[in-house]
JSON list of C-alpha atoms in Angstrom, two decimals:
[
{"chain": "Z", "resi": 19, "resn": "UNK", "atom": "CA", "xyz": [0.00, 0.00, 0.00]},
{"chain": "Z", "resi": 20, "resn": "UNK", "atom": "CA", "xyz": [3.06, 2.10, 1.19]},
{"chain": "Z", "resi": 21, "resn": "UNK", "atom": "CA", "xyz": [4.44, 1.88, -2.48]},
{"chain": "Z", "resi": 22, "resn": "UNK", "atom": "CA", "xyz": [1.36, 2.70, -4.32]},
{"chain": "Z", "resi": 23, "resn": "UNK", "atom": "CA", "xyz": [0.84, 5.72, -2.29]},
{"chain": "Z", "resi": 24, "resn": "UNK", "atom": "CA", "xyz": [4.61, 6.76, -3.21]},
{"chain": "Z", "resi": 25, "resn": "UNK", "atom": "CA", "xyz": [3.59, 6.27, -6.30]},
{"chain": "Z", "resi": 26, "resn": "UNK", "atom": "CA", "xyz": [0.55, 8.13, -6.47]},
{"chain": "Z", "resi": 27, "resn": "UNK", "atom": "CA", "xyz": [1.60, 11.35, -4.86]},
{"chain": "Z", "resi": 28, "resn": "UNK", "atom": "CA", "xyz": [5.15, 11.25, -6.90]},
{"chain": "Z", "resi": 29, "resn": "UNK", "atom": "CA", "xyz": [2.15, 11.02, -9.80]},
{"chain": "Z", "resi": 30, "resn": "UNK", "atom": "CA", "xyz": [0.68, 14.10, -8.60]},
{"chain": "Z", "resi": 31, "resn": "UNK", "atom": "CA", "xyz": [3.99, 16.26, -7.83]},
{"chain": "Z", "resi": 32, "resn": "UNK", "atom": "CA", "xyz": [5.26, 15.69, -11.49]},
{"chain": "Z", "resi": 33, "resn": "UNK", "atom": "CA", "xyz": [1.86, 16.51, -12.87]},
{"chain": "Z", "resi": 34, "resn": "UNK", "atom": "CA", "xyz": [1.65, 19.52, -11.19]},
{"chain": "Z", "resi": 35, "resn": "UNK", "atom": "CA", "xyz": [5.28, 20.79, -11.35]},
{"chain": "Z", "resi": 36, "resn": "UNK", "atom": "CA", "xyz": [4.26, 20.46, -15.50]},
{"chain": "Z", "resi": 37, "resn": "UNK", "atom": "CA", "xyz": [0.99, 22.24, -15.08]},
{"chain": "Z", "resi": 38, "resn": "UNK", "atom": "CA", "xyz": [3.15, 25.00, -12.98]},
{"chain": "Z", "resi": 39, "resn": "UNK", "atom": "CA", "xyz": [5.52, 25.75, -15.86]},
{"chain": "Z", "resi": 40, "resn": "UNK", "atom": "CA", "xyz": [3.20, 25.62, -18.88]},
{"chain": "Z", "resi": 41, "resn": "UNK", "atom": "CA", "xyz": [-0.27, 27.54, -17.67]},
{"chain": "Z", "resi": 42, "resn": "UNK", "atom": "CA", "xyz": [-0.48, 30.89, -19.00]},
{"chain": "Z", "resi": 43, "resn": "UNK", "atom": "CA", "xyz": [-2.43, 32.30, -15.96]},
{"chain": "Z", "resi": 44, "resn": "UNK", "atom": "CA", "xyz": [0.14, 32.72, -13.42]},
{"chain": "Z", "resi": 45, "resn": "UNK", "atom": "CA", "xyz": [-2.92, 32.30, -10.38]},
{"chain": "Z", "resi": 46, "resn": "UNK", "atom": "CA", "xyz": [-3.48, 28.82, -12.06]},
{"chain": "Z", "resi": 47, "resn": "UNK", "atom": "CA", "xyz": [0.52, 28.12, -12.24]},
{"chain": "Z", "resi": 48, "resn": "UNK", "atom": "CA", "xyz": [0.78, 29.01, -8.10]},
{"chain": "Z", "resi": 49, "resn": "UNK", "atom": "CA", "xyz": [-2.21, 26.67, -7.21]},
{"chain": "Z", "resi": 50, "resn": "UNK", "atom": "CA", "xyz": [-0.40, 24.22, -9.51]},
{"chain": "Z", "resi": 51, "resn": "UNK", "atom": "CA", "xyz": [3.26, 24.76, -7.33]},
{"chain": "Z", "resi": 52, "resn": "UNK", "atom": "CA", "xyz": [0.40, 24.50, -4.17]},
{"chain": "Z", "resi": 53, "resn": "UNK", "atom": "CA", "xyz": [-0.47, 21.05, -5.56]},
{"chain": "Z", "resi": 54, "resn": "UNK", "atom": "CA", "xyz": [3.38, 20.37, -6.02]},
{"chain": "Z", "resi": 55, "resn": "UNK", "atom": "CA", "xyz": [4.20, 21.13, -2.59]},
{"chain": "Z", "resi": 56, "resn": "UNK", "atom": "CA", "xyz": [1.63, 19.14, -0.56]},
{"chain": "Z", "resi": 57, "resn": "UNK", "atom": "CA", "xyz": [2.51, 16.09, -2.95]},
{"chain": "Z", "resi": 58, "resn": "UNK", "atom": "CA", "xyz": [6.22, 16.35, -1.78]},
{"chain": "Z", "resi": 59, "resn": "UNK", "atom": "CA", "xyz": [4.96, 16.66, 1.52]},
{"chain": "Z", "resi": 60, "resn": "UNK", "atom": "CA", "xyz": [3.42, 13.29, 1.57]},
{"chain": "Z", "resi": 61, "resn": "UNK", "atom": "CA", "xyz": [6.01, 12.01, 0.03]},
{"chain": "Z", "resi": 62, "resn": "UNK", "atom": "CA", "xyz": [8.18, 13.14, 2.99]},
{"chain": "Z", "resi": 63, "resn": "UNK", "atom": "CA", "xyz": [5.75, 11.65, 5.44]},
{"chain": "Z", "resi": 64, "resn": "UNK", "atom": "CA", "xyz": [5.52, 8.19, 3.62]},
{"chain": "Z", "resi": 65, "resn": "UNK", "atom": "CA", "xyz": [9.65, 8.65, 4.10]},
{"chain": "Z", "resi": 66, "resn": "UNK", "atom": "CA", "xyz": [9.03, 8.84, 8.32]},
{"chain": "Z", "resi": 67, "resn": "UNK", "atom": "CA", "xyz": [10.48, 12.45, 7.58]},
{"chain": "Z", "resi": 68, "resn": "UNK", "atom": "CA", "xyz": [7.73, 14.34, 9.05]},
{"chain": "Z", "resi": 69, "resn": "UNK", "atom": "CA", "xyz": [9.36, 17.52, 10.24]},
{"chain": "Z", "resi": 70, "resn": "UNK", "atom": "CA", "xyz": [10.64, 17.92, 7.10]},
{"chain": "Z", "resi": 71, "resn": "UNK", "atom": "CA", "xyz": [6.44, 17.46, 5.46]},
{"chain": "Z", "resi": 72, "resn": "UNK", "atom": "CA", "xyz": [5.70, 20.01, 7.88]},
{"chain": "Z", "resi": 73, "resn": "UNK", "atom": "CA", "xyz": [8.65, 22.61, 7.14]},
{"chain": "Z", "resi": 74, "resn": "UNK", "atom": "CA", "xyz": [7.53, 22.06, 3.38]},
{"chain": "Z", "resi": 75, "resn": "UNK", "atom": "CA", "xyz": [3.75, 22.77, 4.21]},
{"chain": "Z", "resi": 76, "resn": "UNK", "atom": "CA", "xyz": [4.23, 26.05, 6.44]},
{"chain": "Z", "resi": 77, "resn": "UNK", "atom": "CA", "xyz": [7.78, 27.62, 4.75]},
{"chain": "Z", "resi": 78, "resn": "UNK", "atom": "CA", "xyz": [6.73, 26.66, 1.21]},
{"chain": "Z", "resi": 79, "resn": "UNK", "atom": "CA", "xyz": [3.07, 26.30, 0.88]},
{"chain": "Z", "resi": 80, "resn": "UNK", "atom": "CA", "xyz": [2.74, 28.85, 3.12]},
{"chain": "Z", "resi": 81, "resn": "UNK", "atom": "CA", "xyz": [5.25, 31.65, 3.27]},
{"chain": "Z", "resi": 82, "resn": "UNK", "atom": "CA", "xyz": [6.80, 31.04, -0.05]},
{"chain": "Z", "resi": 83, "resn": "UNK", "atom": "CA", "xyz": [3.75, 30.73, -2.11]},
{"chain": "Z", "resi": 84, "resn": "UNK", "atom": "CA", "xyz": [1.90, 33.68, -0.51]},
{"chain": "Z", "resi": 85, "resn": "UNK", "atom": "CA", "xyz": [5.13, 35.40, -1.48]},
{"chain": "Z", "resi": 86, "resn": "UNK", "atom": "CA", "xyz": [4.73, 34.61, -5.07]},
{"chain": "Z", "resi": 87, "resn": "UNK", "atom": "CA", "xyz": [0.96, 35.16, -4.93]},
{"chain": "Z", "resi": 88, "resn": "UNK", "atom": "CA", "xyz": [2.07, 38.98, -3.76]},
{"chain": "Z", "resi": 89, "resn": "UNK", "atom": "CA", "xyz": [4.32, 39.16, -6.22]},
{"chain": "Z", "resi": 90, "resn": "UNK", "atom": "CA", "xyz": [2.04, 38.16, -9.30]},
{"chain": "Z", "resi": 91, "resn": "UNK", "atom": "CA", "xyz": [-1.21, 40.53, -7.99]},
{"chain": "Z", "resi": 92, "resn": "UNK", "atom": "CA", "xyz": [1.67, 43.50, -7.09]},
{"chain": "Z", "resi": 93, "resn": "UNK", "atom": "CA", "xyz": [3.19, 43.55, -10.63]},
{"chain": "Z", "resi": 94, "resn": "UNK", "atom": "CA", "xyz": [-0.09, 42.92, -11.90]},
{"chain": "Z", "resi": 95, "resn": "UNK", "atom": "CA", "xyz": [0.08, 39.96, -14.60]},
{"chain": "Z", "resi": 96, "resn": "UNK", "atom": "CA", "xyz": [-2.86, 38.92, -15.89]},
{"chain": "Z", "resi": 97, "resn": "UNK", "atom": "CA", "xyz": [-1.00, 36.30, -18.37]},
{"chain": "Z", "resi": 98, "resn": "UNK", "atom": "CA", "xyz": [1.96, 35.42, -19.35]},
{"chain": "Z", "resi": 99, "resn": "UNK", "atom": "CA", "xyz": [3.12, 36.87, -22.60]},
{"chain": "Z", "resi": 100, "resn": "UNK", "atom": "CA", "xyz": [1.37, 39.89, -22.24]},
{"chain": "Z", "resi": 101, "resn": "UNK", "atom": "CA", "xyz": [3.58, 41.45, -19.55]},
{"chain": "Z", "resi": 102, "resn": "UNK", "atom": "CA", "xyz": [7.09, 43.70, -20.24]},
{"chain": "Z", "resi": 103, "resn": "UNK", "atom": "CA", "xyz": [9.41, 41.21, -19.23]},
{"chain": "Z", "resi": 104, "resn": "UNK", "atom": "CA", "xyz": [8.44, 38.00, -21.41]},
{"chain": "Z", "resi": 105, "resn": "UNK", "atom": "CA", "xyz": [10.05, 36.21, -24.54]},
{"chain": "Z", "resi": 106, "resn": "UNK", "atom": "CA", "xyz": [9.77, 38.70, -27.62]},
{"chain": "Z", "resi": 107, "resn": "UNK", "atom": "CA", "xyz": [11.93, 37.92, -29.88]},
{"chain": "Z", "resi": 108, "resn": "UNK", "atom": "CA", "xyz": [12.45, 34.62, -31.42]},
{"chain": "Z", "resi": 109, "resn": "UNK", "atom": "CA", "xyz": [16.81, 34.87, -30.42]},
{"chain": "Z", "resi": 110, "resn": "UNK", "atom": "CA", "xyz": [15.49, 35.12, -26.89]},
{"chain": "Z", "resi": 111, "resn": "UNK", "atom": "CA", "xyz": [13.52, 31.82, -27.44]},
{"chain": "Z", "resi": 112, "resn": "UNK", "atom": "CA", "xyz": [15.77, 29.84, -29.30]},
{"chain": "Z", "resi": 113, "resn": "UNK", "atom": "CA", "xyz": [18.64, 30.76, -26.38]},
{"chain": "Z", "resi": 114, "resn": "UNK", "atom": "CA", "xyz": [15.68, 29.44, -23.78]},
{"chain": "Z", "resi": 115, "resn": "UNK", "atom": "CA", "xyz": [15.31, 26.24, -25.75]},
{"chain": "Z", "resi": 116, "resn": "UNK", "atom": "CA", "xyz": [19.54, 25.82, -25.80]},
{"chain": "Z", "resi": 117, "resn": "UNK", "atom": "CA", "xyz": [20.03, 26.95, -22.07]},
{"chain": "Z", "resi": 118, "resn": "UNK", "atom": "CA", "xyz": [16.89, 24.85, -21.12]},
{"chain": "Z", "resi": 119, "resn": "UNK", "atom": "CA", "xyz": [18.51, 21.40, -23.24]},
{"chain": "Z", "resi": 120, "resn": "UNK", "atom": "CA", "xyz": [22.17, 22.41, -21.98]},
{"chain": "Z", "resi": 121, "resn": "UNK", "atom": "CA", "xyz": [20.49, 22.16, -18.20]},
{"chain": "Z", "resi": 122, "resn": "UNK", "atom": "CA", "xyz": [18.72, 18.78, -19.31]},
{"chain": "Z", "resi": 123, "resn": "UNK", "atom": "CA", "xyz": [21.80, 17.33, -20.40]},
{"chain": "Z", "resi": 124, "resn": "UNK", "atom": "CA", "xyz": [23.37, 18.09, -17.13]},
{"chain": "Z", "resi": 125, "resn": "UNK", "atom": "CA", "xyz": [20.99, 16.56, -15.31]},
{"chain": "Z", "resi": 126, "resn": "UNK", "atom": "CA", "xyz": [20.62, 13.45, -16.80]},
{"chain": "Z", "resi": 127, "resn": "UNK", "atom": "CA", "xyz": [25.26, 13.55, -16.22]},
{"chain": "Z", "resi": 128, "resn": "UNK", "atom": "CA", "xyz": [24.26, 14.09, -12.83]},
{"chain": "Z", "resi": 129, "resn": "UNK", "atom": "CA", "xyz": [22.05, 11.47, -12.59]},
{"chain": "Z", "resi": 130, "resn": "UNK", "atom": "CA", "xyz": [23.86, 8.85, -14.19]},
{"chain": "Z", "resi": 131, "resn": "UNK", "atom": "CA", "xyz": [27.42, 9.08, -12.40]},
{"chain": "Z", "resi": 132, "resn": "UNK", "atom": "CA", "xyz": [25.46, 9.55, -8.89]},
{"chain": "Z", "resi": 133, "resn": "UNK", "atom": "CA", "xyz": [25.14, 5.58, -8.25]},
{"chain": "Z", "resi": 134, "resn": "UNK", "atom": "CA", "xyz": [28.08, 5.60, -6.51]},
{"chain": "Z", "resi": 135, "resn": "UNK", "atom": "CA", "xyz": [26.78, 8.20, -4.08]},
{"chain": "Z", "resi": 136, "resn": "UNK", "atom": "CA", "xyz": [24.02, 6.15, -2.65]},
{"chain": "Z", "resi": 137, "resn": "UNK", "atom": "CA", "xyz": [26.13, 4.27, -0.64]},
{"chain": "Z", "resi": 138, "resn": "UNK", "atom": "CA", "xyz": [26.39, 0.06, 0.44]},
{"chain": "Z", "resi": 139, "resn": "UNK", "atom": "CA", "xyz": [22.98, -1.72, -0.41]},
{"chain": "Z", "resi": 140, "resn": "UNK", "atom": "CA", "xyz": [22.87, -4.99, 1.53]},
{"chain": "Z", "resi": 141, "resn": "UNK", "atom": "CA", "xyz": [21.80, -6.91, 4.38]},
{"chain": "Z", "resi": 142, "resn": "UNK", "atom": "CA", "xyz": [23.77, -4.53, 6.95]},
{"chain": "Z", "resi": 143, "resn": "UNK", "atom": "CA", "xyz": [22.22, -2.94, 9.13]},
{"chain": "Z", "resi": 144, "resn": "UNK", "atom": "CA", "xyz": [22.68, 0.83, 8.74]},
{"chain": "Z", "resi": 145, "resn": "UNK", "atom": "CA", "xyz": [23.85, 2.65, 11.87]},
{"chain": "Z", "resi": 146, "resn": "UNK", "atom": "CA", "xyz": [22.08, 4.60, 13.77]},
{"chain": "Z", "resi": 147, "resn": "UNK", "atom": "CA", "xyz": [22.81, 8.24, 14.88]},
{"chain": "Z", "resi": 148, "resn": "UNK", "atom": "CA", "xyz": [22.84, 9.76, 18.55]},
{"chain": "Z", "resi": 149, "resn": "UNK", "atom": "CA", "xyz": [20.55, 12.48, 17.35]},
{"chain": "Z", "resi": 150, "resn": "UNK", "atom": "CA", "xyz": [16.82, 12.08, 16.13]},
{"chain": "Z", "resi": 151, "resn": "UNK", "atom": "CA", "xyz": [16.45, 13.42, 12.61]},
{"chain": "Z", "resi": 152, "resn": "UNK", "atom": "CA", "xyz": [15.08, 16.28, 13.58]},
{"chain": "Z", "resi": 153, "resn": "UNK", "atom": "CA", "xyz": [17.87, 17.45, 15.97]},
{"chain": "Z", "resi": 154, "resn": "UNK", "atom": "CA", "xyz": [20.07, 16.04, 13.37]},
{"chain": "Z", "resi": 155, "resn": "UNK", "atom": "CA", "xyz": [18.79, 17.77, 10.37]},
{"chain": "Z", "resi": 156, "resn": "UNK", "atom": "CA", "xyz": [19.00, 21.03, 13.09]},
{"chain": "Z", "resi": 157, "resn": "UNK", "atom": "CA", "xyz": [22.40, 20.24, 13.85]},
{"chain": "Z", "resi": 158, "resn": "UNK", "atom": "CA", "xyz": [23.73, 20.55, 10.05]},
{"chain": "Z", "resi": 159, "resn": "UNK", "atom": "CA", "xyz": [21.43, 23.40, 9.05]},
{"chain": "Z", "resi": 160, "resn": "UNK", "atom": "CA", "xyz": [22.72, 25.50, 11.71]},
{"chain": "Z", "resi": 161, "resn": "UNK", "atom": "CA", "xyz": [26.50, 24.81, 11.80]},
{"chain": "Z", "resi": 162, "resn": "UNK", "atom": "CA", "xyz": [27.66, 23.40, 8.31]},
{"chain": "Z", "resi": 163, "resn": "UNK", "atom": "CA", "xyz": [24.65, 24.55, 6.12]},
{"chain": "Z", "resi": 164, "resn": "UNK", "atom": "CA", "xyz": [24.30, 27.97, 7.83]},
{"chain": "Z", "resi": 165, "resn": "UNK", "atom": "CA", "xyz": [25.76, 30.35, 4.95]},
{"chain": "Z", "resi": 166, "resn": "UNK", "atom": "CA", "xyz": [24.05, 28.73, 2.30]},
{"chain": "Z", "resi": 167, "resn": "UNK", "atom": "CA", "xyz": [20.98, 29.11, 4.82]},
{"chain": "Z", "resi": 168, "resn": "UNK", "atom": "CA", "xyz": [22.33, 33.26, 5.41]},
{"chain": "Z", "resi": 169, "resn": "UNK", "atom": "CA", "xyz": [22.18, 33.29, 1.22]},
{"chain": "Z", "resi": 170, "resn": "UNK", "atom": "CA", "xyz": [18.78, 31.83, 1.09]},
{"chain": "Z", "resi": 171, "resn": "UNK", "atom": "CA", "xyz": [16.78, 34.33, 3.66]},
{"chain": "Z", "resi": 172, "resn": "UNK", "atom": "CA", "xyz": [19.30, 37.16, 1.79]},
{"chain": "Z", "resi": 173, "resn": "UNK", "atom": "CA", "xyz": [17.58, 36.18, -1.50]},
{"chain": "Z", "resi": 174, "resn": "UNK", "atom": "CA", "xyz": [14.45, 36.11, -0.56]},
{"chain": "Z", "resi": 175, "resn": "UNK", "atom": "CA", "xyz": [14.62, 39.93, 0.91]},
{"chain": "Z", "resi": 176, "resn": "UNK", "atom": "CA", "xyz": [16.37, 40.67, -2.51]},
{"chain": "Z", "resi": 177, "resn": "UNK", "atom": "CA", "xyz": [13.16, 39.26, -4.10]},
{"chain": "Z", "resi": 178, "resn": "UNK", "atom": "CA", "xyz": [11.05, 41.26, -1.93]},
{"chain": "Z", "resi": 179, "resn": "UNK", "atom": "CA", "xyz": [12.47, 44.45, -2.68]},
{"chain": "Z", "resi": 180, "resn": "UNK", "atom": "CA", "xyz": [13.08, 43.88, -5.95]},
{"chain": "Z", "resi": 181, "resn": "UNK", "atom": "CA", "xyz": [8.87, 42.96, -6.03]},
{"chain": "Z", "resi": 182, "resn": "UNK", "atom": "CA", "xyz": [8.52, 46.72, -4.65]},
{"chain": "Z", "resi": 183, "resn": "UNK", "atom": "CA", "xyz": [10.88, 48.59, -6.69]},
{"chain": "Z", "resi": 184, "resn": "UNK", "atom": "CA", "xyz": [8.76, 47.13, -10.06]},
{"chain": "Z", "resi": 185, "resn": "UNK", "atom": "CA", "xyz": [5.86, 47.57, -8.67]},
{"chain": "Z", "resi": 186, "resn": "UNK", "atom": "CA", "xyz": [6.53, 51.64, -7.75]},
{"chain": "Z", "resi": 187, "resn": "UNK", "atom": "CA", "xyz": [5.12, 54.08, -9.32]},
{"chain": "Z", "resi": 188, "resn": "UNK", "atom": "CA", "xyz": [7.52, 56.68, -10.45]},
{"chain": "Z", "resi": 189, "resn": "UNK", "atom": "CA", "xyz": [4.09, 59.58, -10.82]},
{"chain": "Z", "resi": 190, "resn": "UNK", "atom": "CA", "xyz": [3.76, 59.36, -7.26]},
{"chain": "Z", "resi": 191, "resn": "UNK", "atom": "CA", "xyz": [7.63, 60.16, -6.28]},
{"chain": "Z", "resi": 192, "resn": "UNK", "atom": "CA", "xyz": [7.33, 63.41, -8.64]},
{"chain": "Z", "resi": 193, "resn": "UNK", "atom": "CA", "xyz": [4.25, 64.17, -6.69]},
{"chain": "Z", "resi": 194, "resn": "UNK", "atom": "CA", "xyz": [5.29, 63.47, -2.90]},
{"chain": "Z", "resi": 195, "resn": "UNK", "atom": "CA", "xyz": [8.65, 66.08, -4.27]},
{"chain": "Z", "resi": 196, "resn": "UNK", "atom": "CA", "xyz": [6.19, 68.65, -5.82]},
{"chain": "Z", "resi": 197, "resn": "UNK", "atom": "CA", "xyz": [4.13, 68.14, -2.02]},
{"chain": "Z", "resi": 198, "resn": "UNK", "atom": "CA", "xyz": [6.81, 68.60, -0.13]},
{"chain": "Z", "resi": 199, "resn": "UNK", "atom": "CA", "xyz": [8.37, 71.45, -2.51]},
{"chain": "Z", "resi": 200, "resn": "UNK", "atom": "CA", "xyz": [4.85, 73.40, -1.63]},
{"chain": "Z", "resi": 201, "resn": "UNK", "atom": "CA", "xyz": [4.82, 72.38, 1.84]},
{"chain": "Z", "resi": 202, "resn": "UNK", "atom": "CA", "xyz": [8.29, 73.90, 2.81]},
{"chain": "Z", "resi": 203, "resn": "UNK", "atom": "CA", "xyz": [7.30, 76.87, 0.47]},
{"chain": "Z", "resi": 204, "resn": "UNK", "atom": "CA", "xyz": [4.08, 77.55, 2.92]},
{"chain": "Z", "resi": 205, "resn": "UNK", "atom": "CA", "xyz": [6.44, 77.34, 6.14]},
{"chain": "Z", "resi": 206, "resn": "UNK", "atom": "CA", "xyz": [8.38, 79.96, 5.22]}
]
């Protein structure tokens, strides 16, 4: 039952993560990335990883997509290929296409000289840590992982910024100036 369950919901996170990337309504693509991320979190929880299903439910289903959702209704997209920073030209498409194959092609490498990595499969019993998961997956976040971690939280105030600074209207800093021109003009 286990397996067909793994099976199912690894199903629905591949059939989402497609919808995601080829909807044109970008509302429709983040319910799509929704669907995405509560699949991977049952996955996790069929994997006895169940901090890890609930990190991916609250930090990405909840923070992260909510970010996105800002994002999209902030910059106002109504669809894809109708705003000012899509594919116009058909160079710009044609480099996609390469860039996208040249990634492909370096993922399939990856995943073909990664057998090694696995490790021993056998009869052996595997050993078992001093720390739970949880405090162990703590433990490496916060001591060997924690620039990458720094980088990640640094990105995603980048993002945010970067969300308000497109989003600004440059009329209304011309008319806060011209306000404030008046305003010191009546003080004196």
């Amino acid at each position: 039952m286990k397996i067909v369950l793994f099976y199912l919901f690894a199903l629905a996170a591949v059939v989402c993560g497609v919808l995601t990337i080829t909807r044109r309504n970008p509302i429709n693509s983040a319910i799509s990335l929704l669907g995405t991320f509560v699949s991977l979190a049952a996955l996790y929880i069929l994997l006895n990883a169940q901090f890890i299903a609930i990190i991916q439910i609250t930090i990405y289903a909840g923070a992260i997509l909510v970010l996105i959702l800002f994002t999209i209704m902030l910059l106002r997209i109504r669809e894809i290929g109708k705003g000012p920073f899509d594919i116009t030209s058909g160079a710009q498409r044609v480099a996609a296409l390469v860039l996208s194959f040249i990634m492909f092609l370096l993922l399939i490498y990856a995943l073909l000289h990664s057998a090694g990595v696995i490790g021993k499969v056998g009869d052996e019993l595997a050993e078992v840590p001093e720390l739970g998961p949880t405090q162990a997956l703590a433990k490496k976040l916060f001591s060997t992982y924690i620039y990458p971690f720094e980088v990640a939280s640094v990105l995603l105030l980048v993002g945010v910024i970067g969300a308000y600074i497109l989003t600004r209207r440059p009329q209304a800093s011309a008319q806060a100036e011209q306000a404030a021109e008046e305003a010191s003009g009546q003080g004196d």
